[in-house]
PDB file of C-alpha atoms in Angstrom:
ATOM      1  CA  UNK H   1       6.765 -16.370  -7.102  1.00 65.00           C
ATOM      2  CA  UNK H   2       8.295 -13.278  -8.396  1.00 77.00           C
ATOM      3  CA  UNK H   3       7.478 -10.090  -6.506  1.00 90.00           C
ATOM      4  CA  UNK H   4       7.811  -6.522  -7.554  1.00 94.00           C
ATOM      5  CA  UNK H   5      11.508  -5.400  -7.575  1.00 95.00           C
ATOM      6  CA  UNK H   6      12.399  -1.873  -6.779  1.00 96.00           C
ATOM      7  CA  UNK H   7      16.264  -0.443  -7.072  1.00 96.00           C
ATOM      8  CA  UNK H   8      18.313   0.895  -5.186  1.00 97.00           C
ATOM      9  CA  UNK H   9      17.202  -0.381  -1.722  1.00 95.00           C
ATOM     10  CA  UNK H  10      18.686   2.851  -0.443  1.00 96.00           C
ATOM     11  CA  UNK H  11      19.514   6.259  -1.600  1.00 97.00           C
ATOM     12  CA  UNK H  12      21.670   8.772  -0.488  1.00 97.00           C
ATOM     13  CA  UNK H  13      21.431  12.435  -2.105  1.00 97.00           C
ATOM     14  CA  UNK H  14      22.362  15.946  -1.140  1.00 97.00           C
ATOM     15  CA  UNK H  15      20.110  18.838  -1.664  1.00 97.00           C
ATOM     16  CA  UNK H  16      19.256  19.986  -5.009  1.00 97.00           C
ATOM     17  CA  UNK H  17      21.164  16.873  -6.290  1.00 97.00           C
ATOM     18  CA  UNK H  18      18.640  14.602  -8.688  1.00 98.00           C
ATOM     19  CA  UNK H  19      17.537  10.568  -7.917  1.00 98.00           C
ATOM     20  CA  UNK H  20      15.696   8.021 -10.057  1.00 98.00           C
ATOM     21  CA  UNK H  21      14.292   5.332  -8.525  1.00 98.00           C
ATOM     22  CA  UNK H  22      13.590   1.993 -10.686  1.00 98.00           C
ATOM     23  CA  UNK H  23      10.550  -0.433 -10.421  1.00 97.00           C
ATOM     24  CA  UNK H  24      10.274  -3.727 -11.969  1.00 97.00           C
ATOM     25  CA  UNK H  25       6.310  -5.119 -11.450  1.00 95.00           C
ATOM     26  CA  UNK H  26       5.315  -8.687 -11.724  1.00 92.00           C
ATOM     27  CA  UNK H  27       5.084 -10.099 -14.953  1.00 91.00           C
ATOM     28  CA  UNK H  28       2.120  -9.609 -16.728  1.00 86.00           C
ATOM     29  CA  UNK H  29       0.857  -7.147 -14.398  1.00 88.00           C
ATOM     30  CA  UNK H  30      -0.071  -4.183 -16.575  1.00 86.00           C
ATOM     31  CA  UNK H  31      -0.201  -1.200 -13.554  1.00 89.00           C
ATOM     32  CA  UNK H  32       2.074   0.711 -12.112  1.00 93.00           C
ATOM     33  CA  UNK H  33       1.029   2.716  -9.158  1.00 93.00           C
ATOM     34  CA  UNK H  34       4.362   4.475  -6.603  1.00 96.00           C
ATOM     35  CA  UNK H  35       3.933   6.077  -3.400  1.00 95.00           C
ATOM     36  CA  UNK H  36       5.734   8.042  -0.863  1.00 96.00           C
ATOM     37  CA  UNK H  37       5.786   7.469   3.149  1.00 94.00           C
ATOM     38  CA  UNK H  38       7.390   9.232   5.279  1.00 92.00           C
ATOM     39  CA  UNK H  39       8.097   8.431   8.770  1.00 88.00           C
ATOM     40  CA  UNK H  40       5.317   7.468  11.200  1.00 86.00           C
ATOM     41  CA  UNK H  41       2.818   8.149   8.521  1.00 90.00           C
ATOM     42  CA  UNK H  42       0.318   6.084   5.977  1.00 90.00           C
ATOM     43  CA  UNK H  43       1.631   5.942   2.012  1.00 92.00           C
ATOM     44  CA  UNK H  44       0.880   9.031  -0.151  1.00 92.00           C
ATOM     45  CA  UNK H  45      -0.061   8.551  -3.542  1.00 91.00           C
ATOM     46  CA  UNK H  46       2.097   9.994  -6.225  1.00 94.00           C
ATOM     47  CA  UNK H  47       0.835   8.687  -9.621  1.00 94.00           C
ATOM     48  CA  UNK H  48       0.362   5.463 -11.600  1.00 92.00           C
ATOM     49  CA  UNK H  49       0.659   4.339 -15.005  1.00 93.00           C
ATOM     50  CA  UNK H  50      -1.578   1.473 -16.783  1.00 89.00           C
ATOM     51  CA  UNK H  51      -0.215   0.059 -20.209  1.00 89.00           C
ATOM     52  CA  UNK H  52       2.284   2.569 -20.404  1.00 90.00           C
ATOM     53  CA  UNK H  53       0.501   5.654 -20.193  1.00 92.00           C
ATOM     54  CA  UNK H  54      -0.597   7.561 -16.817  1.00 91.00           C
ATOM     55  CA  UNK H  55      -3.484   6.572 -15.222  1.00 88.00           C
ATOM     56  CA  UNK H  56      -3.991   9.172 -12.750  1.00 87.00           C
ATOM     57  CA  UNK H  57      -1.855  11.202 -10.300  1.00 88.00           C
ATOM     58  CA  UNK H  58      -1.909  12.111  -7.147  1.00 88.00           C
ATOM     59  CA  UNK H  59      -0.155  14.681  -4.908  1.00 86.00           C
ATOM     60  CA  UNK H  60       3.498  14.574  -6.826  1.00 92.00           C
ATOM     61  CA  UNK H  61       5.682  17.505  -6.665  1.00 94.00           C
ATOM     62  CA  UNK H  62       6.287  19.488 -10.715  1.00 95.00           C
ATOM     63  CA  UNK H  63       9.893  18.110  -9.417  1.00 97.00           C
ATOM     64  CA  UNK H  64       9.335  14.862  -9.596  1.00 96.00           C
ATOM     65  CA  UNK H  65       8.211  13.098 -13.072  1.00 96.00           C
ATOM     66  CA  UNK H  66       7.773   9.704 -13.615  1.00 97.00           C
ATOM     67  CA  UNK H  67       7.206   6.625 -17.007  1.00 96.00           C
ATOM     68  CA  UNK H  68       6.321   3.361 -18.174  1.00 96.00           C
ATOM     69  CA  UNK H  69       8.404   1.864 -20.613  1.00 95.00           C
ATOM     70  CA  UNK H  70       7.710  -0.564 -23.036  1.00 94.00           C
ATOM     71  CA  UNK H  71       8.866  -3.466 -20.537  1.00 93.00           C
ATOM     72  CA  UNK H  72       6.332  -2.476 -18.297  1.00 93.00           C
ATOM     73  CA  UNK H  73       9.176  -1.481 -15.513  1.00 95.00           C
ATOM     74  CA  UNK H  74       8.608   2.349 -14.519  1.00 97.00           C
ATOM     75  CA  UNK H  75      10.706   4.831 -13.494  1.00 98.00           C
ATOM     76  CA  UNK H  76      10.875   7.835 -10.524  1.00 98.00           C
ATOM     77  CA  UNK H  77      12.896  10.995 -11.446  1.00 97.00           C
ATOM     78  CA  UNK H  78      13.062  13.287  -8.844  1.00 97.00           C
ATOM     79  CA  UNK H  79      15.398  17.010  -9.383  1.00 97.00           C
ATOM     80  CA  UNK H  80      16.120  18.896  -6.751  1.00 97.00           C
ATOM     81  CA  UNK H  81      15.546  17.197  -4.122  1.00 97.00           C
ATOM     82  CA  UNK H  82      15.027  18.808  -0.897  1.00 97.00           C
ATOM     83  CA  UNK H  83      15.095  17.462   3.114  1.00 96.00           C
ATOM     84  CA  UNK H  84      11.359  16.742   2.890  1.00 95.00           C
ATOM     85  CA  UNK H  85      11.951  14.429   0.133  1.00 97.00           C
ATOM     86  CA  UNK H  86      13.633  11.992   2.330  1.00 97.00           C
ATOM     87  CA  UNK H  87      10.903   9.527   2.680  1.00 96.00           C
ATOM     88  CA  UNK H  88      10.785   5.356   2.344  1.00 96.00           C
ATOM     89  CA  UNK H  89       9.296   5.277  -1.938  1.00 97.00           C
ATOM     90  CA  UNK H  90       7.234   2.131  -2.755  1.00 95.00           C
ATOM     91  CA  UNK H  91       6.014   1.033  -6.151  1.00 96.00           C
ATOM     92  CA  UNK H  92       3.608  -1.326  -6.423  1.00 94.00           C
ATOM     93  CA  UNK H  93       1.552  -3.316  -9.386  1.00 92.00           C
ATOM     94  CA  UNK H  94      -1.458  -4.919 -10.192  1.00 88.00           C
ATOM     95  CA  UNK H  95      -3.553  -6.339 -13.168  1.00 80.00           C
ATOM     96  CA  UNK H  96      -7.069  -4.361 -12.422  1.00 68.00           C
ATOM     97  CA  UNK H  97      -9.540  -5.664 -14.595  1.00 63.00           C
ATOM     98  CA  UNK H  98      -8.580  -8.890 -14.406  1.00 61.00           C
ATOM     99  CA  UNK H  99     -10.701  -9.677 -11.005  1.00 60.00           C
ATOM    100  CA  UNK H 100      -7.629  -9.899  -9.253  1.00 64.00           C
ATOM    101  CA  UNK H 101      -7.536  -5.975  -8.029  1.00 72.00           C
ATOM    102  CA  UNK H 102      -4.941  -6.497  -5.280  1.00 82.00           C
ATOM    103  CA  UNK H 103      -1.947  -4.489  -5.283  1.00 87.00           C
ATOM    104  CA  UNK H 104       1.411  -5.718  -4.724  1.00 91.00           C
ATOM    105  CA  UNK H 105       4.344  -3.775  -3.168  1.00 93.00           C
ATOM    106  CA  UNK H 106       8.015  -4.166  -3.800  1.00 94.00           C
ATOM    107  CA  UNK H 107      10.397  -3.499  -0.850  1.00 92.00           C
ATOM    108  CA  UNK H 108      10.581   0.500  -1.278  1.00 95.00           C
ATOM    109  CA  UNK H 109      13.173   2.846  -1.561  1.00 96.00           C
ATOM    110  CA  UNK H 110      14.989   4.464   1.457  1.00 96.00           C
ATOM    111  CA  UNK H 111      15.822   7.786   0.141  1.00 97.00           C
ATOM    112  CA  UNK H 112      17.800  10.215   2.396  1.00 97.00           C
ATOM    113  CA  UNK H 113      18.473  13.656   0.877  1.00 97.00           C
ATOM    114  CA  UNK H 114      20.764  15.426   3.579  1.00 95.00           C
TER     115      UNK H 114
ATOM    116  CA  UNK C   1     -14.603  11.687  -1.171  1.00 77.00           C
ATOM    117  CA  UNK C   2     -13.233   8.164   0.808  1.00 82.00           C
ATOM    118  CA  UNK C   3     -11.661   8.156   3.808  1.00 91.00           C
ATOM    119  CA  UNK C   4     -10.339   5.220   6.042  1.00 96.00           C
ATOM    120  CA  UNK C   5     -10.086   5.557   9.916  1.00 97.00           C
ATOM    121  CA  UNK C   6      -8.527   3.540  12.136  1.00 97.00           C
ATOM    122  CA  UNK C   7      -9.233   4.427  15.775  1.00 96.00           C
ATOM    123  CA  UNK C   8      -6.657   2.512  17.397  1.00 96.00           C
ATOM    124  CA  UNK C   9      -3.005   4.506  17.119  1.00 96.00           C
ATOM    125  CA  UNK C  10      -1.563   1.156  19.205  1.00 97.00           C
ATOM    126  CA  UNK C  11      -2.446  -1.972  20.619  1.00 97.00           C
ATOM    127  CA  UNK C  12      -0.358  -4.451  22.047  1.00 97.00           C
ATOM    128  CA  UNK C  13      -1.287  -7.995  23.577  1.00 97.00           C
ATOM    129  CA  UNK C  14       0.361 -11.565  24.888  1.00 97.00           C
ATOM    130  CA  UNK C  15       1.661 -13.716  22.186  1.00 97.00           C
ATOM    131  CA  UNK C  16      -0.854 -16.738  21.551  1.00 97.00           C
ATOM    132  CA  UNK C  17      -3.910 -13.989  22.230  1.00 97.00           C
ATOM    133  CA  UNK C  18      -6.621 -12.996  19.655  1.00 97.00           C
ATOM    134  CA  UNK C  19      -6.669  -9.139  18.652  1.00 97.00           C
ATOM    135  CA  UNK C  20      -8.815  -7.246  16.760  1.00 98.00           C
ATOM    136  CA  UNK C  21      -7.983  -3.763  14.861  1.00 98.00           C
ATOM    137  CA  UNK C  22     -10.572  -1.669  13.974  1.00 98.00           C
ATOM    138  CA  UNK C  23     -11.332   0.224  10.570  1.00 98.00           C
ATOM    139  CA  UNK C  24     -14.470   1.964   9.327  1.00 97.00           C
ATOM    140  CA  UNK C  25     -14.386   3.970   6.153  1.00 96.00           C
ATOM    141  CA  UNK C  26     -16.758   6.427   4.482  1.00 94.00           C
ATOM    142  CA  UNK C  27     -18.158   6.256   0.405  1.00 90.00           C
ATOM    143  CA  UNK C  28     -20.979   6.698  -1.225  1.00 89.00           C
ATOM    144  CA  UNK C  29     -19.805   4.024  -3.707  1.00 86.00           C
ATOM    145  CA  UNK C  30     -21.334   0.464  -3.549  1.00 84.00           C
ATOM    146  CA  UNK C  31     -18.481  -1.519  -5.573  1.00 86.00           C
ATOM    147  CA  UNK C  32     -15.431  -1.879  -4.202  1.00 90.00           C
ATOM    148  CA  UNK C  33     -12.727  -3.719  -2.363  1.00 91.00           C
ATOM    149  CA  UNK C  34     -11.191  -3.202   1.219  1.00 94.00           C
ATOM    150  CA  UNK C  35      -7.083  -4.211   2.105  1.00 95.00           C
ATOM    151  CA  UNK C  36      -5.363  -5.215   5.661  1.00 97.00           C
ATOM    152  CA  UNK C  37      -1.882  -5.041   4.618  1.00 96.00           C
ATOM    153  CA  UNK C  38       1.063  -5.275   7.522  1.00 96.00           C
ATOM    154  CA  UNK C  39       4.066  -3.382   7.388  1.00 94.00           C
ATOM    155  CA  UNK C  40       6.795  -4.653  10.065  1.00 93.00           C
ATOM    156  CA  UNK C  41       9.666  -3.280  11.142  1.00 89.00           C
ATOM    157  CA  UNK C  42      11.367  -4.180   7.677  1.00 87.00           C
ATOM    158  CA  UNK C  43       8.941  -1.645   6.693  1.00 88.00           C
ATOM    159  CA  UNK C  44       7.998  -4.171   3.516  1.00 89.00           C
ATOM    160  CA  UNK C  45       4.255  -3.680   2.484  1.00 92.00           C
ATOM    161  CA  UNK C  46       2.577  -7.117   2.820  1.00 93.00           C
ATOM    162  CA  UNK C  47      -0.922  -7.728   1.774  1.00 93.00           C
ATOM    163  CA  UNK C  48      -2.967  -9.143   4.666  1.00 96.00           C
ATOM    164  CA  UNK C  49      -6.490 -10.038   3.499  1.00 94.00           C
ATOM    165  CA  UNK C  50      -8.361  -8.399   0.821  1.00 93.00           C
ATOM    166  CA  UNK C  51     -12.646  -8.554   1.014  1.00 93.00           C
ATOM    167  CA  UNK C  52     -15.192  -7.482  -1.701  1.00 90.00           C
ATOM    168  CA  UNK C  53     -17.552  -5.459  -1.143  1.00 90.00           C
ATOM    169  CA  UNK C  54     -20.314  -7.573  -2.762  1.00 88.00           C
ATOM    170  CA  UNK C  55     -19.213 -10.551  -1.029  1.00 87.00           C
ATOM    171  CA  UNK C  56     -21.222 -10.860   2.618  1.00 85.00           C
ATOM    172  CA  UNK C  57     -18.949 -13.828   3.318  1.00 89.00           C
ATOM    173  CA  UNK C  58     -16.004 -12.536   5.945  1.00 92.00           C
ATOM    174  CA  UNK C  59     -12.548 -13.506   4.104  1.00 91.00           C
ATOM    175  CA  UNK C  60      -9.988 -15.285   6.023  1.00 91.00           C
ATOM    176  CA  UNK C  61      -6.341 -16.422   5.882  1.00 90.00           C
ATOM    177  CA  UNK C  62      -5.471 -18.995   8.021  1.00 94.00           C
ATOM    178  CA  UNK C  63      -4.985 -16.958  11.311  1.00 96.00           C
ATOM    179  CA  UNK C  64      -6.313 -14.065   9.565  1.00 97.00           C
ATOM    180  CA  UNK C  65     -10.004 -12.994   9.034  1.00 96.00           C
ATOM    181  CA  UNK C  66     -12.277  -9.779   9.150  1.00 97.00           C
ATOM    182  CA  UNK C  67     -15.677  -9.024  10.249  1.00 96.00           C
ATOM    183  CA  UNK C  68     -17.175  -6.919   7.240  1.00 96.00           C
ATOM    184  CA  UNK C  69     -20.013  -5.025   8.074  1.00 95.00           C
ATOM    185  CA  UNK C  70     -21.275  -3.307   4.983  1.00 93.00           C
ATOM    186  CA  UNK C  71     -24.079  -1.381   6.272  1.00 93.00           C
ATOM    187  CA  UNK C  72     -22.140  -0.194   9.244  1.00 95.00           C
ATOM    188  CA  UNK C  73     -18.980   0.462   6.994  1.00 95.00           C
ATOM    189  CA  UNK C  74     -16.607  -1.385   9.170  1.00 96.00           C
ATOM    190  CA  UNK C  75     -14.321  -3.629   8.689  1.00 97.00           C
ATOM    191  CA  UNK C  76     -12.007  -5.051  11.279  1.00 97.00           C
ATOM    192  CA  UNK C  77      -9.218  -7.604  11.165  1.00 98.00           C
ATOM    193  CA  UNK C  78      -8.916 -10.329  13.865  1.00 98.00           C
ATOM    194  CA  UNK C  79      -5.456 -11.886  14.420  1.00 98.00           C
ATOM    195  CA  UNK C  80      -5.979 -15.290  16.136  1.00 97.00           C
ATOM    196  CA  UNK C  81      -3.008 -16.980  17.924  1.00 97.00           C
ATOM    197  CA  UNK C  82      -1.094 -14.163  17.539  1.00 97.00           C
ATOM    198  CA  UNK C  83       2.600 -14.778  17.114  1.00 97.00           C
ATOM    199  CA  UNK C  84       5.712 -12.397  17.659  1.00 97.00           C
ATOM    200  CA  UNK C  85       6.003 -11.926  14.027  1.00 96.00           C
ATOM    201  CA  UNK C  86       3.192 -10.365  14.317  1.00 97.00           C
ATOM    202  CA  UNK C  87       4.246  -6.994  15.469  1.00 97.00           C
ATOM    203  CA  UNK C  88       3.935  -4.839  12.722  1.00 97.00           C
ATOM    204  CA  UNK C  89       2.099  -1.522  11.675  1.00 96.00           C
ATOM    205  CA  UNK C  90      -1.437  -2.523  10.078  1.00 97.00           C
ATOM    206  CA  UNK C  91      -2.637  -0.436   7.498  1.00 97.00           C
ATOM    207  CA  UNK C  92      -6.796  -1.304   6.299  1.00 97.00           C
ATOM    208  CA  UNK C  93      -7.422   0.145   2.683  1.00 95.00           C
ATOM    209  CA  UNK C  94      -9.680   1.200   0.468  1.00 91.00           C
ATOM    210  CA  UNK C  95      -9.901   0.809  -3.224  1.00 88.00           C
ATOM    211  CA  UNK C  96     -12.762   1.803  -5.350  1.00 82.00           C
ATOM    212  CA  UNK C  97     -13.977  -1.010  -8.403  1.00 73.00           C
ATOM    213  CA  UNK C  98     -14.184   0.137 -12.026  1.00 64.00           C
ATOM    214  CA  UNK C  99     -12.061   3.558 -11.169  1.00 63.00           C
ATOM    215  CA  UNK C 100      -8.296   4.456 -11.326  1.00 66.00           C
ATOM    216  CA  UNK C 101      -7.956   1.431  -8.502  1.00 69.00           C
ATOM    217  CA  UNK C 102      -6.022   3.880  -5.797  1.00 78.00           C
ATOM    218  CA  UNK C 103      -5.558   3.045  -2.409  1.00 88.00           C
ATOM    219  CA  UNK C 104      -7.141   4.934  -0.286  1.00 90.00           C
ATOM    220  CA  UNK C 105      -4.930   4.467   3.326  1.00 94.00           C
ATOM    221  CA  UNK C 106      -5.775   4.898   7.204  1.00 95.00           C
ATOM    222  CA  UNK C 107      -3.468   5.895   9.145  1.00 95.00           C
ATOM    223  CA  UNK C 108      -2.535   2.619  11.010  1.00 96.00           C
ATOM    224  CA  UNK C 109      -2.475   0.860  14.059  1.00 97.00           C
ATOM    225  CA  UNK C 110       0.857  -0.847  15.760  1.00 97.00           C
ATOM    226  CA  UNK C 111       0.411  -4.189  16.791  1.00 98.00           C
ATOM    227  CA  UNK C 112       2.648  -4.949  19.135  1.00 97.00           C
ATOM    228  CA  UNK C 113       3.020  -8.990  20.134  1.00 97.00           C
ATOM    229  CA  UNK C 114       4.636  -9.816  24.051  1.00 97.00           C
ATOM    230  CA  UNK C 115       5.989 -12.689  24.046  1.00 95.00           C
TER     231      UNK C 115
END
């Protein structure tokens, strides 16, 4: 079954430097949802988007911004990026509504900002 | 506001044993759904068992199931059999029905299996 595909696996960034990070949800799922984790600790909301427009949002930094596009994949832009931003990013995707509210999590992205 | 707590920071047992981890959670809503998802060293996010709320039958998967306590607001996964692949950080969640369908995370317990 296809699964929710996030790229790059890793990410390697200086300080200050800028990152996007791409997810790719299962088809027909409708919700986007990404979150940061940082070592040793639980995921941290960051914001989600259903049918291509924000659904809520969480505790993202003004650096970071984030979309839907048409093709339902969504998108993590992150300017300048600082230590603390080094972190393992998920994005995840469900179909809420649908009676199936279970979300499903790609594989995350390792990003290291040194 | 929700909140999820898990007790136990780390637990580790014999491979073949049963295990439970513990999870209560706090709300004052009365629709909604609660997550065990396992996170091993790969650090992927794997879905576990998922329960709702206006269900009083316990889900289970295969080696999998939870003892949901509504009233009591608990809601523990036991791991029967357990198996070396079974070492992993397990995360119980919280999502509320009908709302912007958030996970609301505890902090986690590590599992770890001995062979």
């Amino acid at each position: 079954a296809a699964g929710v595909i996030q790229s790059p696996r890793h990410l390697i960034k200086e300080k200050r430097e800028t990152a996007t990070l791409k997810c790719y949800p299962i088809p027909r799922h409708d919700t986007v949802y990404w979150y940061q984790q940082g070592p040793g600790q639980d995921p941290q909301f960051l914001i989600s988007f259903y049918e291509k427009m924000q659904s809520d949002k969480g505790s993202i930094p003004d650096r970071f911004s984030a979309q839907q596009f048409s093709d339902y994949h969504s998108e993590l832009n992150m300017s300048s990026l600082e230590l603390g931003d080094s972190a393992l990013y998920f994005c995840a995707s469900s179909s809420p509504g649908q009676g199936d509210e279970k979300l499903f999590f790609g594989s995350g992205t390792q990003l290291s900002v040194l | 506001a929700q909140t999820v707590t898990q007790s136990q920071p780390e637990m580790s047992v014999q491979e073949a044993e049963t295990v439970t981890l513990s999870c209560t959670y706090d709300t004052s809503e009365s629709n909604y759904y609660l997550f065990w998802y396992k996170q091993p060293p790969s650090r992927q996010m794997i879905l576990v068992i998922r329960q709702e709320a206006y269900k009083q039958q316990n889900a289970t998967e295969n080696r999998f199931s939870v003892n949901f306590q509504k009233a009591a607001k608990s809601f523990s996964l036991k791991i029967s059999d357990s198996q070396l692949g079974d070492t992993a950080m397990y995360f119980c969640a919280f999502m509320i029905s009908d709302s912007n369908y958030q996970l609301i995370w505890g902090a986690g317990t590590k599992l770890i299996i001995k062979p």
